[in-house]
Short mmCIF file of C-alpha atoms in Angstrom, two decimals:
data_model
loop_
_atom_site.label_atom_id
_atom_site.label_comp_id
_atom_site.label_asym_id
_atom_site.label_seq_id
_atom_site.Cartn_x
_atom_site.Cartn_y
_atom_site.Cartn_z
CA UNK A 29 -136.86 29.38 136.95
CA UNK A 30 -134.37 30.75 134.22
CA UNK A 31 -131.09 29.71 135.02
CA UNK A 32 -128.77 32.46 136.44
CA UNK A 33 -125.51 32.06 134.46
CA UNK A 34 -124.77 34.05 131.34
CA UNK A 35 -126.53 33.18 128.55
CA UNK A 36 -129.56 31.75 130.58
CA UNK A 37 -128.89 27.90 129.38
CA UNK A 38 -129.78 28.74 126.22
CA UNK A 39 -128.24 28.18 122.60
CA UNK A 40 -127.72 31.13 120.33
CA UNK A 41 -125.16 32.84 118.13
CA UNK A 42 -124.16 34.33 115.01
CA UNK A 43 -124.63 30.94 113.02
CA UNK A 44 -127.25 28.73 112.68
CA UNK A 45 -125.55 25.63 113.77
CA UNK A 46 -125.03 27.56 117.15
CA UNK A 47 -128.38 28.05 117.71
CA UNK A 48 -129.16 24.41 118.58
CA UNK A 49 -128.11 22.17 121.27
CA UNK A 50 -124.90 20.18 120.15
CA UNK A 51 -124.62 16.37 120.39
CA UNK A 52 -122.92 15.13 123.88
CA UNK A 53 -119.16 15.21 122.99
CA UNK A 54 -115.99 14.84 124.92
CA UNK A 55 -112.29 15.86 123.81
CA UNK A 56 -109.85 13.43 122.36
CA UNK A 57 -106.74 14.66 123.46
CA UNK A 58 -104.33 11.68 123.00
CA UNK A 59 -105.74 9.69 119.86
CA UNK A 60 -108.42 9.97 117.51
CA UNK A 61 -111.36 7.77 117.67
CA UNK A 62 -111.25 4.59 115.29
CA UNK A 63 -114.87 4.06 113.62
CA UNK A 64 -116.29 -0.02 113.60
CA UNK A 65 -114.72 -0.31 109.74
CA UNK A 66 -111.43 0.93 110.72
CA UNK A 67 -108.43 -1.10 112.08
CA UNK A 68 -105.69 0.35 113.95
CA UNK A 69 -102.14 -0.49 113.21
CA UNK A 70 -100.12 -1.80 116.02
CA UNK A 71 -96.51 -0.82 116.23
CA UNK A 72 -94.30 -3.51 116.55
CA UNK A 73 -92.50 -4.46 119.98
CA UNK A 74 -88.93 -3.92 119.55
CA UNK A 75 -86.11 -4.44 122.19
CA UNK A 76 -84.42 -1.29 123.48
CA UNK A 77 -82.48 0.66 120.82
CA UNK A 78 -78.71 0.57 121.21
CA UNK A 79 -77.11 3.59 122.55
CA UNK A 80 -74.47 5.18 120.02
CA UNK A 81 -72.16 5.35 122.62
CA UNK A 82 -71.96 1.57 122.74
CA UNK A 83 -71.70 1.13 118.82
CA UNK A 84 -68.52 3.69 118.81
CA UNK A 85 -67.26 2.00 121.99
CA UNK A 86 -66.96 -1.42 120.37
CA UNK A 87 -65.61 0.01 117.21
CA UNK A 88 -62.80 2.09 119.04
CA UNK A 89 -62.12 -0.77 121.46
CA UNK A 90 -61.34 -3.21 118.49
CA UNK A 91 -59.16 -0.64 116.96
CA UNK A 92 -57.44 0.07 119.89
CA UNK A 93 -56.90 -3.70 120.32
CA UNK A 94 -55.84 -4.30 116.88
CA UNK A 95 -53.71 -1.28 117.30
CA UNK A 96 -51.80 -2.60 120.33
CA UNK A 97 -51.32 -6.10 118.67
CA UNK A 98 -49.80 -4.31 115.30
CA UNK A 99 -47.55 -2.29 117.36
CA UNK A 100 -46.01 -5.17 119.01
CA UNK A 101 -45.80 -7.29 115.95
CA UNK A 102 -44.50 -4.53 113.55
CA UNK A 103 -43.36 -1.73 115.51
CA UNK A 104 -39.98 -3.26 116.80
CA UNK A 105 -38.58 -1.10 118.91
CA UNK A 106 -41.29 1.38 119.01
CA UNK A 107 -43.40 -1.12 120.82
CA UNK A 108 -41.93 0.03 124.42
CA UNK A 109 -39.84 2.83 123.22
CA UNK A 110 -42.26 5.52 122.04
CA UNK A 111 -45.00 5.75 119.57
CA UNK A 112 -44.67 4.83 116.13
CA UNK A 113 -46.42 5.77 112.82
CA UNK A 114 -49.10 3.22 113.37
CA UNK A 115 -49.53 4.37 117.19
CA UNK A 116 -49.93 8.06 115.59
CA UNK A 117 -52.64 7.18 112.71
CA UNK A 118 -54.49 4.94 115.42
CA UNK A 119 -54.64 7.96 117.73
CA UNK A 120 -55.71 10.21 114.93
CA UNK A 121 -58.47 7.73 113.95
CA UNK A 122 -59.80 7.60 117.46
CA UNK A 123 -60.26 11.57 118.24
CA UNK A 124 -62.12 11.72 114.47
CA UNK A 125 -64.48 8.96 115.62
CA UNK A 126 -64.91 10.74 118.92
CA UNK A 127 -65.21 14.11 117.04
CA UNK A 128 -68.02 12.47 114.67
CA UNK A 129 -70.15 10.85 117.85
CA UNK A 130 -70.15 14.28 119.69
CA UNK A 131 -71.16 15.89 116.49
CA UNK A 132 -74.08 13.50 115.66
CA UNK A 133 -75.32 14.02 119.11
CA UNK A 134 -75.48 17.64 118.73
CA UNK A 135 -77.06 17.29 115.62
CA UNK A 136 -79.94 15.07 117.00
CA UNK A 137 -80.49 17.25 119.92
CA UNK A 138 -80.85 20.24 117.55
CA UNK A 139 -83.62 18.39 115.28
CA UNK A 140 -85.98 17.17 118.21
CA UNK A 141 -85.78 20.83 119.74
CA UNK A 142 -89.39 22.64 119.19
CA UNK A 143 -90.01 24.92 116.86
CA UNK A 144 -90.73 28.56 117.72
CA UNK A 145 -94.43 29.63 117.42
CA UNK A 146 -95.85 30.40 114.29
CA UNK A 147 -98.32 33.64 113.37
CA UNK A 148 -101.46 31.86 114.44
CA UNK A 149 -101.42 32.79 117.93
CA UNK A 150 -98.79 35.21 118.14
CA UNK A 151 -100.52 37.77 120.79
CA UNK A 152 -102.49 35.80 123.42
CA UNK A 153 -102.78 38.51 125.73
CA UNK A 154 -103.95 40.96 123.28
CA UNK A 155 -106.11 38.25 121.78
CA UNK A 156 -107.91 38.12 124.97
CA UNK A 157 -108.08 42.11 125.64
CA UNK A 158 -108.22 43.29 129.45
CA UNK A 159 -109.70 39.68 130.42
CA UNK A 160 -107.14 39.71 133.29
CA UNK A 161 -105.27 36.79 131.31
CA UNK A 162 -101.45 37.37 131.27
CA UNK A 163 -99.39 34.61 129.41
CA UNK A 164 -96.56 32.79 131.10
CA UNK A 165 -93.10 33.83 130.17
CA UNK A 166 -92.36 30.12 128.86
CA UNK A 167 -95.48 28.46 128.14
CA UNK A 168 -95.34 24.38 128.27
CA UNK A 169 -96.15 22.41 125.42
CA UNK A 170 -99.98 21.73 124.80
CA UNK A 171 -99.59 17.78 125.66
CA UNK A 172 -103.33 17.50 126.01
CA UNK A 173 -104.33 19.41 122.79
CA UNK A 174 -106.08 17.35 120.04
CA UNK A 175 -104.87 16.71 116.70
CA UNK A 176 -107.19 19.11 115.03
CA UNK A 177 -105.15 21.80 116.09
CA UNK A 178 -103.20 23.69 113.45
CA UNK A 179 -99.15 23.97 113.43
CA UNK A 180 -97.94 26.70 116.04
CA UNK A 181 -101.35 27.01 117.82
CA UNK A 182 -100.68 27.43 121.36
CA UNK A 183 -103.13 25.72 123.37
CA UNK A 184 -101.95 25.79 126.82
CA UNK A 185 -101.97 29.73 126.43
CA UNK A 186 -105.23 30.01 124.47
CA UNK A 187 -107.20 27.75 127.63
CA UNK A 188 -105.80 29.98 130.11
CA UNK A 189 -107.42 32.88 128.60
CA UNK A 190 -110.67 30.91 128.02
CA UNK A 191 -111.07 30.08 131.40
CA UNK A 192 -110.39 33.80 132.36
CA UNK A 193 -112.66 35.13 130.14
CA UNK A 194 -115.31 32.68 131.36
CA UNK A 195 -114.85 33.86 134.72
CA UNK A 196 -114.98 37.92 133.57
CA UNK A 197 -117.94 37.47 131.51
CA UNK A 198 -119.81 35.61 134.28
CA UNK A 199 -119.21 38.08 136.84
CA UNK A 200 -119.90 41.03 134.19
CA UNK A 201 -123.40 39.31 133.70
CA UNK A 202 -123.73 38.94 137.39
CA UNK A 203 -123.40 43.06 137.91
CA UNK A 204 -125.18 43.32 134.16
CA UNK A 205 -122.56 45.40 133.15
CA UNK A 206 -123.18 45.02 129.64
CA UNK A 207 -120.47 47.62 128.14
CA UNK A 208 -118.25 45.32 129.51
CA UNK A 209 -119.50 42.41 127.90
CA UNK A 210 -119.85 44.18 124.63
CA UNK A 211 -116.10 43.88 124.04
CA UNK A 212 -115.71 40.15 124.12
CA UNK A 213 -118.67 39.35 122.36
CA UNK A 214 -120.07 39.48 118.38
CA UNK A 215 -123.12 41.68 117.92
CA UNK A 216 -125.49 38.73 117.29
CA UNK A 217 -124.17 37.14 121.10
CA UNK A 218 -124.67 40.69 122.24
CA UNK A 219 -128.49 41.41 121.18
CA UNK A 220 -129.42 38.00 123.15
CA UNK A 221 -127.55 38.91 126.00
CA UNK A 222 -129.35 42.44 126.10
CA UNK A 223 -132.78 40.68 125.60
CA UNK A 224 -131.93 38.56 128.96
CA UNK A 225 -131.10 41.61 130.66
CA UNK A 226 -134.32 43.22 129.86
CA UNK A 227 -136.09 40.08 131.11
CA UNK A 228 -133.96 39.66 134.20
CA UNK A 229 -132.88 43.40 134.82
CA UNK A 230 -131.82 42.13 138.68
CA UNK A 231 -128.16 41.78 139.31
CA UNK A 232 -127.29 37.67 140.03
CA UNK A 233 -124.73 36.06 141.97
CA UNK A 234 -122.94 32.93 140.17
CA UNK A 235 -120.32 30.94 142.34
CA UNK A 236 -117.97 29.17 139.71
CA UNK A 237 -116.36 26.00 141.70
CA UNK A 238 -114.29 24.54 139.33
CA UNK A 239 -113.78 25.24 135.39
CA UNK A 240 -112.26 23.10 133.09
CA UNK A 241 -112.15 24.11 129.42
CA UNK A 242 -110.96 21.94 126.59
CA UNK A 243 -110.17 22.54 122.80
CA UNK A 244 -112.87 20.40 120.57
CA UNK A 245 -111.81 22.32 117.18
CA UNK A 246 -109.92 25.32 115.54
CA UNK A 247 -110.46 25.71 111.96
CA UNK A 248 -109.95 28.64 109.52
CA UNK A 249 -112.78 29.48 107.07
CA UNK A 250 -113.66 32.33 105.13
CA UNK A 251 -110.84 34.63 106.60
CA UNK A 252 -112.05 33.65 110.23
CA UNK A 253 -110.29 31.58 112.95
CA UNK A 254 -112.63 29.71 115.21
CA UNK A 255 -112.10 28.12 118.36
CA UNK A 256 -114.51 25.56 119.68
CA UNK A 257 -114.05 25.42 123.42
CA UNK A 258 -115.92 22.85 125.83
CA UNK A 259 -116.42 23.92 129.30
CA UNK A 260 -117.31 21.53 132.14
CA UNK A 261 -118.18 23.56 135.03
CA UNK A 262 -119.37 23.23 138.78
CA UNK A 263 -121.16 26.45 139.50
CA UNK A 264 -123.82 27.58 142.24
CA UNK A 265 -126.66 29.74 140.65
CA UNK A 266 -128.55 32.48 142.36
CA UNK A 267 -126.14 31.75 145.56
CA UNK A 268 -128.87 29.34 147.24
CA UNK A 269 -129.05 26.10 145.00
CA UNK A 270 -127.07 23.10 145.05
CA UNK A 271 -123.80 23.05 142.70
CA UNK A 272 -124.39 21.36 139.59
CA UNK A 273 -122.35 20.51 136.51
CA UNK A 274 -122.57 22.83 133.43
CA UNK A 275 -121.32 21.57 130.08
CA UNK A 276 -121.41 24.00 127.07
CA UNK A 277 -119.70 24.82 123.84
CA UNK A 278 -118.71 28.39 123.49
CA UNK A 279 -117.02 29.45 119.87
CA UNK A 280 -114.87 31.92 119.64
CA UNK A 281 -113.63 33.69 116.45
CA UNK A 282 -111.22 36.42 115.01
CA UNK A 283 -110.00 37.70 111.47
CA UNK A 284 -107.25 35.30 110.36
CA UNK A 285 -104.99 37.99 109.39
CA UNK A 286 -105.33 39.93 112.15
CA UNK A 287 -104.03 38.16 115.05
CA UNK A 288 -103.70 41.33 117.39
CA UNK A 289 -107.47 41.32 117.29
CA UNK A 290 -109.74 40.22 120.32
CA UNK A 291 -111.26 36.84 120.55
CA UNK A 292 -115.05 37.45 120.29
CA UNK A 293 -117.39 34.78 121.53
CA UNK A 294 -119.54 34.09 118.57
CA UNK A 295 -121.82 31.59 120.25
CA UNK A 296 -122.93 29.23 122.84
CA UNK A 297 -124.36 25.68 122.49
CA UNK A 298 -125.61 23.56 125.29
CA UNK A 299 -124.63 20.28 125.20
CA UNK A 300 -127.02 17.35 125.01
CA UNK A 301 -127.43 15.19 127.76
#
């Protein structure tokens, strides 16, 4: 029997490459794969980096000790009666070094702060339309994002929207609500879904037990930004079948110069087992 989920378990879309199955692949969020002919350069193992306070503390301690000895030897009556000129210079030097230390720490903290999000993903909420996705106020850094993502691309917010739109489209497909699907897909994808709806007009029931989206690639070409998302899903189709794993590659696209536009589904590829 034909699969009940959106797309019917087929590969199709606006590009010829979308119309055939994709090779089995998994995202590499932490480090790129190395081919057999390449070697990896290992980082030398070093001891703990000495803290700036330790360096400055040793210098200040030496100056204070030297100042005390100098005051005793050359300060004469000022050694115990009050501060002399050398004491004042020593105190002033110590305050200057303390100021330099605090200023260096502040500059180091400021240099490591993350830069603001670039225009690549300025409006994630508008980008997913009325899919039910609402961006968080302070999104966490995309620690698991692959290295292929452009600078400024907020992968965490995008994946939240991708998860919401997957649920929305599957629910609309179960209802055969093509008008709702229309606003989130390209003309080529809509045409294929309409054919599938004609072949199977009866509403279905798809239970989504687990949805795990991950970004495989984000690229810009010919004025379009395309993001390929691997969905690893546990679902139950037709309401009576056993739960099974479904892995599909969905391609979303929008005009690069129009970040306010919706992301649209351009193609679905099945993953070769």
